Short mmCIF file of C-alpha atoms and ligand atoms in Angstrom, two decimals:
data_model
loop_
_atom_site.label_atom_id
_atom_site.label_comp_id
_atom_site.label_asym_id
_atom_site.label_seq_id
_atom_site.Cartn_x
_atom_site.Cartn_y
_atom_site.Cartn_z
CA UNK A 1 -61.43 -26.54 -33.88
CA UNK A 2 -58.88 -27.75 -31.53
CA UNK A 3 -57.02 -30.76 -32.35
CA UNK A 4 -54.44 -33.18 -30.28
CA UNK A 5 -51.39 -34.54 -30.49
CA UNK A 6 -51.94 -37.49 -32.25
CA UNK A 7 -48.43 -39.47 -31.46
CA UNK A 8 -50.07 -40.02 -27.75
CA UNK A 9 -52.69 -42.48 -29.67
CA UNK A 10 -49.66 -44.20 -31.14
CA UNK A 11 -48.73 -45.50 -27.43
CA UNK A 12 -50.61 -48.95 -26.78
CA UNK A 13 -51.97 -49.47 -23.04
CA UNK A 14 -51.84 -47.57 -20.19
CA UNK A 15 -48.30 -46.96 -18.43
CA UNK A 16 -47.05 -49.78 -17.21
CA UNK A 17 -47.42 -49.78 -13.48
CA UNK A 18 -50.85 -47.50 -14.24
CA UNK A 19 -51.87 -50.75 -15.27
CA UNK A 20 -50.70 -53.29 -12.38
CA UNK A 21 -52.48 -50.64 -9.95
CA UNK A 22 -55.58 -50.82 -11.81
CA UNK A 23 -54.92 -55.36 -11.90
CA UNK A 24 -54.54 -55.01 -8.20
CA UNK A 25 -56.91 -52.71 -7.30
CA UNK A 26 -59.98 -54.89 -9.44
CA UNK A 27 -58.20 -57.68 -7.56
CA UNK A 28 -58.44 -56.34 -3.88
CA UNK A 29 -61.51 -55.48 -4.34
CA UNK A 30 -63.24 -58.72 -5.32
CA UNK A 31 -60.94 -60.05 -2.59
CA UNK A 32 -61.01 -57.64 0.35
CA UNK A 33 -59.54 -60.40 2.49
CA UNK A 34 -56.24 -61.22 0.93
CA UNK A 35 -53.37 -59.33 2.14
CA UNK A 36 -51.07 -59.21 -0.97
CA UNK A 37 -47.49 -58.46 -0.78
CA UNK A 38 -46.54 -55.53 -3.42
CA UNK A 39 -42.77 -56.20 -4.93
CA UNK A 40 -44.12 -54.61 -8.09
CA UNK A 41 -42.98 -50.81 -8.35
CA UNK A 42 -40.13 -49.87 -6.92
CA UNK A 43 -41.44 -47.53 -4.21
CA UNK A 44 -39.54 -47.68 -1.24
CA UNK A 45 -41.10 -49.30 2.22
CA UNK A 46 -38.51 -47.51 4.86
CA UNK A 47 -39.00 -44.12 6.59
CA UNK A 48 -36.91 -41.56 5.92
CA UNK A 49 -33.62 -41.45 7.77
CA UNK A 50 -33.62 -39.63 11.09
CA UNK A 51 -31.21 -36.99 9.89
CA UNK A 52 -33.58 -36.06 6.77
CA UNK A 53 -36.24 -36.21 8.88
CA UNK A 54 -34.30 -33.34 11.40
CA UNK A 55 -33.58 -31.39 7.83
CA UNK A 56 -37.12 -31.55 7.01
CA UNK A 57 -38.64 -29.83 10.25
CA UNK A 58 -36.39 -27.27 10.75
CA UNK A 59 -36.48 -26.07 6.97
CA UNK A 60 -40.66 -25.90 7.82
CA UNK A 61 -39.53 -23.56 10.64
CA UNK A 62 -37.53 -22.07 8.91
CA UNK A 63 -40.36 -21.23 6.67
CA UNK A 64 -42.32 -19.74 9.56
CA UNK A 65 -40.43 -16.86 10.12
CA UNK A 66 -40.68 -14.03 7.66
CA UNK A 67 -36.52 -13.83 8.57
CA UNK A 68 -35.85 -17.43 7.05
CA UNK A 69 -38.50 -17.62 4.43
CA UNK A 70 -38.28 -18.70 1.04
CA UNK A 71 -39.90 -18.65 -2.30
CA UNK A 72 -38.47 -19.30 -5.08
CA UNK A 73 -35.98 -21.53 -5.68
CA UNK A 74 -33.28 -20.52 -7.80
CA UNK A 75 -33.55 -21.96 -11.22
CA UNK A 76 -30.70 -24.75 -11.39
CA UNK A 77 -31.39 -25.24 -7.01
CA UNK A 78 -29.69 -23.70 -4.45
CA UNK A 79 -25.91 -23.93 -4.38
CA UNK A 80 -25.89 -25.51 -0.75
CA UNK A 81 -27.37 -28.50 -2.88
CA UNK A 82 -25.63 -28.56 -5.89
CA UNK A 83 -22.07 -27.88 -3.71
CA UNK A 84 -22.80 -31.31 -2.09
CA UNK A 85 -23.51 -32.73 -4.73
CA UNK A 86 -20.63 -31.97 -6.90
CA UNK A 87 -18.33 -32.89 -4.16
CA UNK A 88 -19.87 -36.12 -2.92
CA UNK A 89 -21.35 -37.89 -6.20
CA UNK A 90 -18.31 -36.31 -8.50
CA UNK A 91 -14.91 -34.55 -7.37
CA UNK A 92 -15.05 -37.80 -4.30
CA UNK A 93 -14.76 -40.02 -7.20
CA UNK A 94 -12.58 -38.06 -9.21
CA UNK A 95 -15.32 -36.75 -11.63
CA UNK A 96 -15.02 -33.23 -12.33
CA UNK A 97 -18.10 -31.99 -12.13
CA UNK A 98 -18.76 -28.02 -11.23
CA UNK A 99 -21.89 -27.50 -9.14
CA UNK A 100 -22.96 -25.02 -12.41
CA UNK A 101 -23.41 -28.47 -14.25
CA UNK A 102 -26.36 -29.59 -12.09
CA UNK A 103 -29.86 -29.16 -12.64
CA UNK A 104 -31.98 -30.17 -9.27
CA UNK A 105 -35.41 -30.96 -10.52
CA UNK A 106 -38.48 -33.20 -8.92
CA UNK A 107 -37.12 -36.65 -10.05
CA UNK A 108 -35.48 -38.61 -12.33
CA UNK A 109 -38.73 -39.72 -13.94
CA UNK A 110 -39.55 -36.43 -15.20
CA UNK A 111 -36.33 -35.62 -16.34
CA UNK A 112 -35.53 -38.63 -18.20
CA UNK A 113 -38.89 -37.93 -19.59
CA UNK A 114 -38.27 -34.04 -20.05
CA UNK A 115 -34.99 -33.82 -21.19
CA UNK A 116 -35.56 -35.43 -25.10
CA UNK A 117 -37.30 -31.73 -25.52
CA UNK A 118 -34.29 -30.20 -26.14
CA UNK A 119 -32.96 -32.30 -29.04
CA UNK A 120 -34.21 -32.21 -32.70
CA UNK A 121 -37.13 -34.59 -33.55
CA UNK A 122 -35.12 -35.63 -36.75
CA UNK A 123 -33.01 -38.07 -33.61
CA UNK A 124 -32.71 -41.86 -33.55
CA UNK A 125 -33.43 -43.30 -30.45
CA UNK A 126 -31.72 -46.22 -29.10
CA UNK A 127 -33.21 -48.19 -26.32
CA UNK A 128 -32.24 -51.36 -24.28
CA UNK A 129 -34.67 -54.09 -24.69
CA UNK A 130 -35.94 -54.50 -22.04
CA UNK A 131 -35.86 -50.82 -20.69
CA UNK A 132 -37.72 -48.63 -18.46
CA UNK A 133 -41.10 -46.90 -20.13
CA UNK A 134 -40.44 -43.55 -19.76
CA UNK A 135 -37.67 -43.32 -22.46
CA UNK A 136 -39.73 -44.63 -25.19
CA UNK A 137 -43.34 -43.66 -24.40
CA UNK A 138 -41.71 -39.87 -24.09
CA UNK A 139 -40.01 -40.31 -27.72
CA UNK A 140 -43.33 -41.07 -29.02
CA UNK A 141 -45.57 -38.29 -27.67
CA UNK A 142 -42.76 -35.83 -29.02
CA UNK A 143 -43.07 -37.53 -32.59
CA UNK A 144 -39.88 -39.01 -32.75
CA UNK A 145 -40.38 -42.95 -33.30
CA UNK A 146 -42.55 -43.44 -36.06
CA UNK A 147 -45.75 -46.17 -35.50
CA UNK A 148 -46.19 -48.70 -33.02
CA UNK A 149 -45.74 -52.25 -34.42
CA UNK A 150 -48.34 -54.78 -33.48
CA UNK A 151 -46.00 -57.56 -35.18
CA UNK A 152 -42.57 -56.69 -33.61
CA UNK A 153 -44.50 -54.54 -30.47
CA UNK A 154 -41.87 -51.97 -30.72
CA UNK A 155 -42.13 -48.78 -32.85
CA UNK A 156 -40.31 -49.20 -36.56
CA UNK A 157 -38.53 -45.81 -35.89
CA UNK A 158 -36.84 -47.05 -32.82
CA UNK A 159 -33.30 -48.74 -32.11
CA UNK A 160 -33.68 -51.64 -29.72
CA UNK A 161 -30.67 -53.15 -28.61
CA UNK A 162 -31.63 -56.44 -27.04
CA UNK A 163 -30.55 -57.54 -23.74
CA UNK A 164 -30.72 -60.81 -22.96
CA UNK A 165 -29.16 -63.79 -21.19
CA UNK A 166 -26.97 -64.73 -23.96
CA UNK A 167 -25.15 -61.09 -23.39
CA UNK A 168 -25.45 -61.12 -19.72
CA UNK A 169 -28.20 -58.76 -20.20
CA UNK A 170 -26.24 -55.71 -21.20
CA UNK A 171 -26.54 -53.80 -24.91
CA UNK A 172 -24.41 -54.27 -27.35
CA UNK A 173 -23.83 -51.36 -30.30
CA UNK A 174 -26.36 -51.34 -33.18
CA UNK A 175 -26.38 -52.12 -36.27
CA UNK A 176 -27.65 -48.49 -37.22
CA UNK A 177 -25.70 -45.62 -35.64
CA UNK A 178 -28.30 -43.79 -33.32
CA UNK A 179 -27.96 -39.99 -32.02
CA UNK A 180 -29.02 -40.84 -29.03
CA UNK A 181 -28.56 -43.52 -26.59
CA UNK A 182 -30.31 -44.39 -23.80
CA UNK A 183 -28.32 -46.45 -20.60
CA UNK A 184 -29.28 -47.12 -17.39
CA UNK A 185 -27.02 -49.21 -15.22
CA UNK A 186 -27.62 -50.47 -12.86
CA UNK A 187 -30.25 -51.34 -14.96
CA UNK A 188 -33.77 -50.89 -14.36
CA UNK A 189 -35.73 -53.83 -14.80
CA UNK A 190 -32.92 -56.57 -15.53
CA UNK A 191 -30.74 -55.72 -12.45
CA UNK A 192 -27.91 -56.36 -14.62
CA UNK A 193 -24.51 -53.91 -14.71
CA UNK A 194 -21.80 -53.44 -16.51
CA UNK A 195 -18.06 -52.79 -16.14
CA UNK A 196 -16.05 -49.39 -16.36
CA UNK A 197 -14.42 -51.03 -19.30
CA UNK A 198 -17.77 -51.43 -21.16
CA UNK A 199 -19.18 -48.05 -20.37
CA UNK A 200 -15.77 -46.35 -21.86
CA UNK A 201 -16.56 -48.55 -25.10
CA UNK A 202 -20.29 -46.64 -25.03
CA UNK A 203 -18.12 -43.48 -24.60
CA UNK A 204 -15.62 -43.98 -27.18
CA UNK A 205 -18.49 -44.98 -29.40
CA UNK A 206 -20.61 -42.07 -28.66
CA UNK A 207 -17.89 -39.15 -28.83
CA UNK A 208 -16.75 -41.19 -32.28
CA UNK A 209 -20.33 -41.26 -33.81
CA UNK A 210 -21.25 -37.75 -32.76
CA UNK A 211 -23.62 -39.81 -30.48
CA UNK A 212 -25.43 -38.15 -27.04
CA UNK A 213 -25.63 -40.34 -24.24
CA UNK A 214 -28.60 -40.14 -21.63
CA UNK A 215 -27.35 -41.80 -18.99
CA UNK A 216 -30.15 -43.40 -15.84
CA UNK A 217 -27.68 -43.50 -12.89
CA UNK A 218 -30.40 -43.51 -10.07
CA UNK A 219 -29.33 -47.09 -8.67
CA UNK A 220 -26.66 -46.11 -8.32
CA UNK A 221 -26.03 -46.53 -4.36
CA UNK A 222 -27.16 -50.52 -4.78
CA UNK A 223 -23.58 -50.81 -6.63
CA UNK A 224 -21.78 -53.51 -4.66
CA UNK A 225 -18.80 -54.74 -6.87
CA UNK A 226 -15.19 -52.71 -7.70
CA UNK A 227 -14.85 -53.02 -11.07
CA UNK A 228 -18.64 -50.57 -11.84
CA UNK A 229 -19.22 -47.32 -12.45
CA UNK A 230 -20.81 -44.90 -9.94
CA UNK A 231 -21.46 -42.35 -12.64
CA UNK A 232 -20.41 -42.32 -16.75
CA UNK A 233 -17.89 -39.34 -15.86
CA UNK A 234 -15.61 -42.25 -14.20
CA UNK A 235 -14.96 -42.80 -17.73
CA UNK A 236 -12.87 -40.55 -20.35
CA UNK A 237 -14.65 -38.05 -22.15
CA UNK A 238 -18.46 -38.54 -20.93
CA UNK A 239 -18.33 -34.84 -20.44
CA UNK A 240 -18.47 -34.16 -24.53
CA UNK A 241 -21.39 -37.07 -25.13
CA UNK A 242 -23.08 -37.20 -21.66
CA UNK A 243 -26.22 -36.37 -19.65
CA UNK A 244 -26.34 -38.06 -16.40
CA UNK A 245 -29.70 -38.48 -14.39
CA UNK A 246 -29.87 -39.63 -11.09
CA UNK A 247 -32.57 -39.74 -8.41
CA UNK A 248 -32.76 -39.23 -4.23
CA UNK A 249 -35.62 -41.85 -4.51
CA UNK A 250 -34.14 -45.31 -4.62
CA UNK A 251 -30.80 -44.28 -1.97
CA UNK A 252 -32.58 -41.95 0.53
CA UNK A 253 -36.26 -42.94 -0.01
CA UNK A 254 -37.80 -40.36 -1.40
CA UNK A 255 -40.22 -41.03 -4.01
CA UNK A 256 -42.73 -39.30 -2.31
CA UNK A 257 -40.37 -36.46 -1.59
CA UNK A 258 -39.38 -36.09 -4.73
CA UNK A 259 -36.11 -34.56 -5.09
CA UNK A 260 -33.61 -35.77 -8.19
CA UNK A 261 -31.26 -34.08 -11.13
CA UNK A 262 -29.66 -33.85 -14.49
CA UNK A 263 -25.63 -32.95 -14.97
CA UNK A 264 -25.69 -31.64 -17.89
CA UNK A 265 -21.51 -30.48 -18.81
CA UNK A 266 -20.46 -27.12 -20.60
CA UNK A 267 -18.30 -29.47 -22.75
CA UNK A 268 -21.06 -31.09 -24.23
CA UNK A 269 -22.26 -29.29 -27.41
CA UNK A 270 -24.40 -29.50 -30.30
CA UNK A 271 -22.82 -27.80 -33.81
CA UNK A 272 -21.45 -25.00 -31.00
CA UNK A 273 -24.72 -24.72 -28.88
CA UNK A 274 -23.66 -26.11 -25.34
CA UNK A 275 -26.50 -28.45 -24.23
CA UNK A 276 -26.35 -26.74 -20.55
CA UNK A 277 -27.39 -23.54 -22.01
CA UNK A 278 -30.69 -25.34 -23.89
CA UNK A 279 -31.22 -27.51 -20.47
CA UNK A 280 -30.90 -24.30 -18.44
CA UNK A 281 -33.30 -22.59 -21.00
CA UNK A 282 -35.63 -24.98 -20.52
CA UNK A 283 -35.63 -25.60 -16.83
CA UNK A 284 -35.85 -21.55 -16.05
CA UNK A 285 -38.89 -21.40 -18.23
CA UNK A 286 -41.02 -24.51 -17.60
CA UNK A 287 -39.96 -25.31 -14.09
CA UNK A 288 -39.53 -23.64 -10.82
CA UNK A 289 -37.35 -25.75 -8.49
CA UNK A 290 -37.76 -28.23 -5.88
CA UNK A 291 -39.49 -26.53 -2.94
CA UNK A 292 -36.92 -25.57 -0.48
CA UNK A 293 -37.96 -27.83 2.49
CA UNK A 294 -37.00 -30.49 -0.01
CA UNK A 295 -33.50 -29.34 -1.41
CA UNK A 296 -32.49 -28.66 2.66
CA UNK A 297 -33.63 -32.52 3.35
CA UNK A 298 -31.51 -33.65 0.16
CA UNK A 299 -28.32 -31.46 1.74
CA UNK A 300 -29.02 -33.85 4.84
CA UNK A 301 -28.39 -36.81 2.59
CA UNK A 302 -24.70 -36.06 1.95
CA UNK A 303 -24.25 -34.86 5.63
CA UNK A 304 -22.16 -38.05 7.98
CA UNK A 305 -24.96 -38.83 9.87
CA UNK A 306 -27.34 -38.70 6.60
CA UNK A 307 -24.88 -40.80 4.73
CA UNK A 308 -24.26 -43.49 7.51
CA UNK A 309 -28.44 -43.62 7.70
CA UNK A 310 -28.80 -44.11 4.19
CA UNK A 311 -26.34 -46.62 3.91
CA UNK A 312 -28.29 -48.75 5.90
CA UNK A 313 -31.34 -48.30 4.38
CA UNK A 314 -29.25 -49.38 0.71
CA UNK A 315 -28.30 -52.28 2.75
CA UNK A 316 -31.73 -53.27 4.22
CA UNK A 317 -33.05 -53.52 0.75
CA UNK A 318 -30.02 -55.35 -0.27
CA UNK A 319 -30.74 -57.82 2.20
CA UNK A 320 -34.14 -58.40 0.69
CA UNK A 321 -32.54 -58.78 -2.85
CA UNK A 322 -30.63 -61.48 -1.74
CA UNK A 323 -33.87 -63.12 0.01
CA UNK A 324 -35.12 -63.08 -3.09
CA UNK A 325 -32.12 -64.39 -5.22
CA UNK A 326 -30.93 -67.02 -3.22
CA UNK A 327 -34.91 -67.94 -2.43
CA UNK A 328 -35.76 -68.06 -6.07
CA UNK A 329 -32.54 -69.78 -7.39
CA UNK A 330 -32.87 -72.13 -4.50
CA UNK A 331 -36.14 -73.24 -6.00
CA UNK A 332 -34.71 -73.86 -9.50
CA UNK A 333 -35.94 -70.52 -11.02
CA UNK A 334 -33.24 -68.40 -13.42
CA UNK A 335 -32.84 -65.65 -11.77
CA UNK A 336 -30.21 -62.39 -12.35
CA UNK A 337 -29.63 -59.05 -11.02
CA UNK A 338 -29.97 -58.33 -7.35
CA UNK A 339 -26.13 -57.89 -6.64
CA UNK A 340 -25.64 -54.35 -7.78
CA UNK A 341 -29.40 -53.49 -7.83
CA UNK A 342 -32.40 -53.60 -6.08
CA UNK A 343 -34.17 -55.47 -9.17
CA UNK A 344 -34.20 -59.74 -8.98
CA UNK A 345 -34.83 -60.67 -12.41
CA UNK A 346 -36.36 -64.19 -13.04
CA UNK A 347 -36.93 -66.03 -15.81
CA UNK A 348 -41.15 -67.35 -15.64
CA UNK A 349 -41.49 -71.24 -14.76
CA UNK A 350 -43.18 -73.54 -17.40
CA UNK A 351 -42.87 -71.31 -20.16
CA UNK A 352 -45.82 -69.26 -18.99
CA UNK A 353 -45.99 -65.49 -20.45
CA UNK A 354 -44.82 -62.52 -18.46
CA UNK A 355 -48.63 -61.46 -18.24
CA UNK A 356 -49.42 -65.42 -17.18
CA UNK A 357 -47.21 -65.39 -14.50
CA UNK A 358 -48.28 -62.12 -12.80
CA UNK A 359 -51.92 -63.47 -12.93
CA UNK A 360 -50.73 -66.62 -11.19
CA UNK A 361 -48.78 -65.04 -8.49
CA UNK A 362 -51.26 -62.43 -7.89
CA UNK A 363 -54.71 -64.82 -8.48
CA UNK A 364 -52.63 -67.72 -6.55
CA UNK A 365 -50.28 -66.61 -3.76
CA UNK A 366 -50.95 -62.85 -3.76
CA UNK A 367 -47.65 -61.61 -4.38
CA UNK A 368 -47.59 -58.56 -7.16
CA UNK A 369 -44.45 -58.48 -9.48
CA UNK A 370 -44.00 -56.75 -12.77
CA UNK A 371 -44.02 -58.86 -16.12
CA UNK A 372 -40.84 -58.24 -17.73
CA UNK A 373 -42.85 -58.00 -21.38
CA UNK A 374 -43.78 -54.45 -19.77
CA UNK A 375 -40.64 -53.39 -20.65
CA UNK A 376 -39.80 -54.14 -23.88
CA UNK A 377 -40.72 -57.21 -26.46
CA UNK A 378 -37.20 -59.23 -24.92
CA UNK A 379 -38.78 -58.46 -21.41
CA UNK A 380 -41.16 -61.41 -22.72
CA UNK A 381 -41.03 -64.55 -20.72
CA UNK A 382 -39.02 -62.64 -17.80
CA UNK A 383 -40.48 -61.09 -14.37
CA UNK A 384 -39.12 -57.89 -12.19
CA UNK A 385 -39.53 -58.50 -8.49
CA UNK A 386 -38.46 -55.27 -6.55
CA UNK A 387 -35.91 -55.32 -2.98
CA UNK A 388 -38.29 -52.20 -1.57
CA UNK A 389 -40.69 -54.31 0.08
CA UNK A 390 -40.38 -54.61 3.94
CA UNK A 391 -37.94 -57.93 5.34
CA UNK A 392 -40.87 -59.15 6.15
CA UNK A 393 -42.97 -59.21 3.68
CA UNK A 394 -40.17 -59.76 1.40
CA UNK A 395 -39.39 -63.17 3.05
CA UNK A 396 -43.39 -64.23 2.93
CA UNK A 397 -43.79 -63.32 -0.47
CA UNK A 398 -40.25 -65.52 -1.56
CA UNK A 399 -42.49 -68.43 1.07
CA UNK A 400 -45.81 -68.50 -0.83
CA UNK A 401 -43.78 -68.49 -4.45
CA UNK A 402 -41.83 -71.25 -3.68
CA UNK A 403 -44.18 -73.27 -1.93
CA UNK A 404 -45.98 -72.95 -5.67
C1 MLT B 501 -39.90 -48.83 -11.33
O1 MLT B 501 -40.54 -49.59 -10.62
O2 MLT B 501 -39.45 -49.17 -12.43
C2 MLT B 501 -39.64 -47.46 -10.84
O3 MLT B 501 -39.97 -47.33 -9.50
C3 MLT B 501 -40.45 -46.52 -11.58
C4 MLT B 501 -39.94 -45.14 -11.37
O4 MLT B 501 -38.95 -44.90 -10.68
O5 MLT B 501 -40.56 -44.26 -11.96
#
C-alpha cells in the first residue's frame, strides 16, 4: 500500500494567497456588483514593454522555420542569456560573476522552493519573521523543521529571527547558529532593506559559522537609495556562503512569462563538493529550461531600449508605492517600506488582527490586501498592500481606506 509524505500534513492552511483567492472569490460571488481593487499578490498590472514584446514575436517566428527552430534548451539556458546577465546584474556592478554560475529556470518561486533539495535534511533553517511562504512551507514538506506549533504558530525546528519595528524590520543573528539562512531584501512582505554594511555582517557571519546563505534578490530593481545592495556579491566573500535568486517578474513583468534564476558560485562548497555541481545535477535531471521564446524576451530586458522600458515600468509602480505611503501615513496609519520596494507595510488601525482587517477592507471598501500574520507569527497585527495595481486603481483603493 502506498503511503504519503506525511510532513505536507504538518503545514496548517492552504498557501497563503491560495487562500485570499478563495476569500475573494466566495466574496465576488455573493457580491457580483462590487468592483474590488486587488493590491493583494504582487502580480504585476502593466503590459510588457514594447521591446519584449518585439523579442517575443520574432523568437515565435523564429520557431516557424525548421532553419531557426528550437527544442531544447540547454540545461543552465542559453549563453545569449546568461552573457547578459553576468554582465548587466554582476561584472556592471563589479560582481564577478561568470555566466557558468547562472542557472535560468521558470521563476524565483520555484527555485527558492527547489533549491533546499540539494542540502542535507540534518540543516537548521533560519527565517525572517515575517517572511515569504515558500521558504518555510518547502522546509517542511522536505522534513526538515520538525512540528508545527499551534502555541508559538511556527514550527519548533525552525530559527525565526524576528523583524519588527523596534529593529527597523531587518534580522538580527540568532541565538542558535543556523546552516542556513534565508534573506530577502528588499524584503518581501515588510518592504524594509538593509545597508551594504549590514549584509557584509550576514557575510562575515555566514563564511565564519560555515553558514549558506539563500539570498531573495528579486526586488531588486525597486532599490532607490545609495547606500543598498543590488546583489549579496557587492559584498566580500558572498561567493564562498552564497546563492542568489532573482526573478524577471517584479522588474520586467513577467509573472505570467515566467522567466527567473539561481547564481550559484564554483567557490561555494560543501566539505569539497562545489554546490554548482549539485545545483547543475539537479537542474539537468528534473528540469528542462525556460522555453526559448522566453529566454530571447528576457535577452530583450538587458537590451537599451528594454532597459529604458523597464525602468519606467519600476517607476510607475513606484509611483503607486508612494500613493500609498504618503496616503496611508497622511491618515495617521504606521506605515514602512515602499521606498526601496514595491511592498507598503502598515501597521492595522484599532488593534484589529491582520485577518480582521482584511475582512474589513474587503467586506467594507473592497480593497484586497494581504494580512501580514500570513507571513510569519510577527506579521501579526501588520498588513502588505502591493505597488502592482494600476495608478488608478491604486489611488481609489488609498480613497475608500482613508475615507474609513
Ligand atoms: C507575493 O505577493 O508575495 C509574491 O507575488 C508572491 C510570489 O512572487 O510568488
Amino acid at each position: 500500500m502506498f503511503t504519503i509524505n506525511e510532513n505536507y500534513l504538518k503545514l496548517p492552511g492552504s498557501y497563503l494567497f491560495s487562500d485570499i483567492a478563495k476569500k475573494i472569490a466566495a466574496y465576488q460571488k455573493e457580491n457580483p456588483e462590487k468592483e474590488i481593487i486587488r493590491l493583494g499578490i504582487g502580480d504585476v498590472t502593466q503590459p510588457l514593454a514594447p521591446a519584449i514584446i518585439e523579442a517575443l514575436h520574432g523568437a515565435v517566428e523564429e520557431m516557424a522555420h525548421a532553419e531557426t527552430f528550437h527544442g531544447y534548451a540547454p540545461d543552465k539556458g542559453y549563453v545569449f542569456l546568461r552573457e547578459a546577465i553576468a554582465k548587466n546584474d554582476y561584472q556592471d556592478r563589479s560582481c564577478d560573476i561568470d555566466p557558468e554560475e547562472i542557472f535560468v529556470s521558470d521563476g524565483a518561486k520555484c527555485d527558492s522552493g527547489n533549491i533546499q533539495e540539494i542540502l542535507g535534511l540534518d540543516n537548521k533553517i533560519a527565517v525572517c519573521d515575517p517572511v515569504y511562504p515558500v521558504y518555510v512551507d518547502t522546509n517542511v514538506m522536505a522534513g526538515r523543521t520538525g512540528n508545527y506549533n499551534k502555541t508559538t504558530q511556527n514550527f519548533d525546528g525552525m530559527i525565526y529571527m524576528p523583524c519588527t519595528a523596534e529593529n527597523n524590520f531587518a534580522p538580527e543573528f540568532p541565538k542558535e547558529t543556523p546552516d542556513v539562512i534565508y534573506l530577502c531584501f528588499p524584503n518581501n512582505p515588510t518592504g524594509s532593506t538593509i545597508s551594504k554594511e549590514q549584509l557584509q555582517g550576514w557575510v562575515d557571519y555566514a563564511n565564519k559559522n560555515g553558514s549558506l546563505i539563500i539570498y531573495d534578490a528579486a526586488y531588486e530593481a525597486y532599490i532607490t537609495e545609495e547606500d543598498v545592495p543590488h546583489s549579496i556579491y557587492e559584498c566580500e566573500g558572498a561567493k564562498t556562503c552564497a546563492i542568489e535568486l532573482r526573478s524577471f517578474s517584479k522588474n520586467a513583468g513577467f509573472t505570467g512569462v515566467r522567466l527567473g534564476f539561481a547564481v550559484v558560485p564554483k567557490d561555494l562548497k560543501s566539505g569539497g563538493v562545489s554546490l554548482n555541481d549539485l545545483w547543475a545535477r539537479r537542474h539537468g535531471t528534473k528540469y528542462n529550461g525556460a522555453p526559448y521564446i522566453v529566454q530571447k524576451a528576457g535577452a530583450a530586458v538587458y537590451t537599451e531600449a528594454g532597459k529604458a522600458q523597464v525602468k519606467e515600468q519600476v517607476a510607475y509602480y513606484m509611483r503607486n508605492a508612494h500613493t500609498i505611503y504618503n496616503g496611508l501615513k497622511d491618515a495617521g496609519y504606521t506605515v514602512s517600506g515602499g521606498v526601496n520596494a514595491p511592498y507598503v507595510w502598515l501597521k492595522t488601525p484599532g488593534n484589529q488582527t491582520s485577518w480582521e482587517f482584511f475582512d474589513t477592507l474587503l467586506h467594507e471598501v473592497n480593497v484586497v490586501g494581504t494580512p501580514g500574520s500570513g507571513f510569519g507569527a510577527c506579521g501579526e497585527g501588520y498588513f502588505r498592500l502591493s505597488a502592482f495595481g494600476t495608478y488608478e486603481n491604486t489611488i481609489e483603493a488609498i480613497k475608500r481606506i482613508t475615507k474609513m
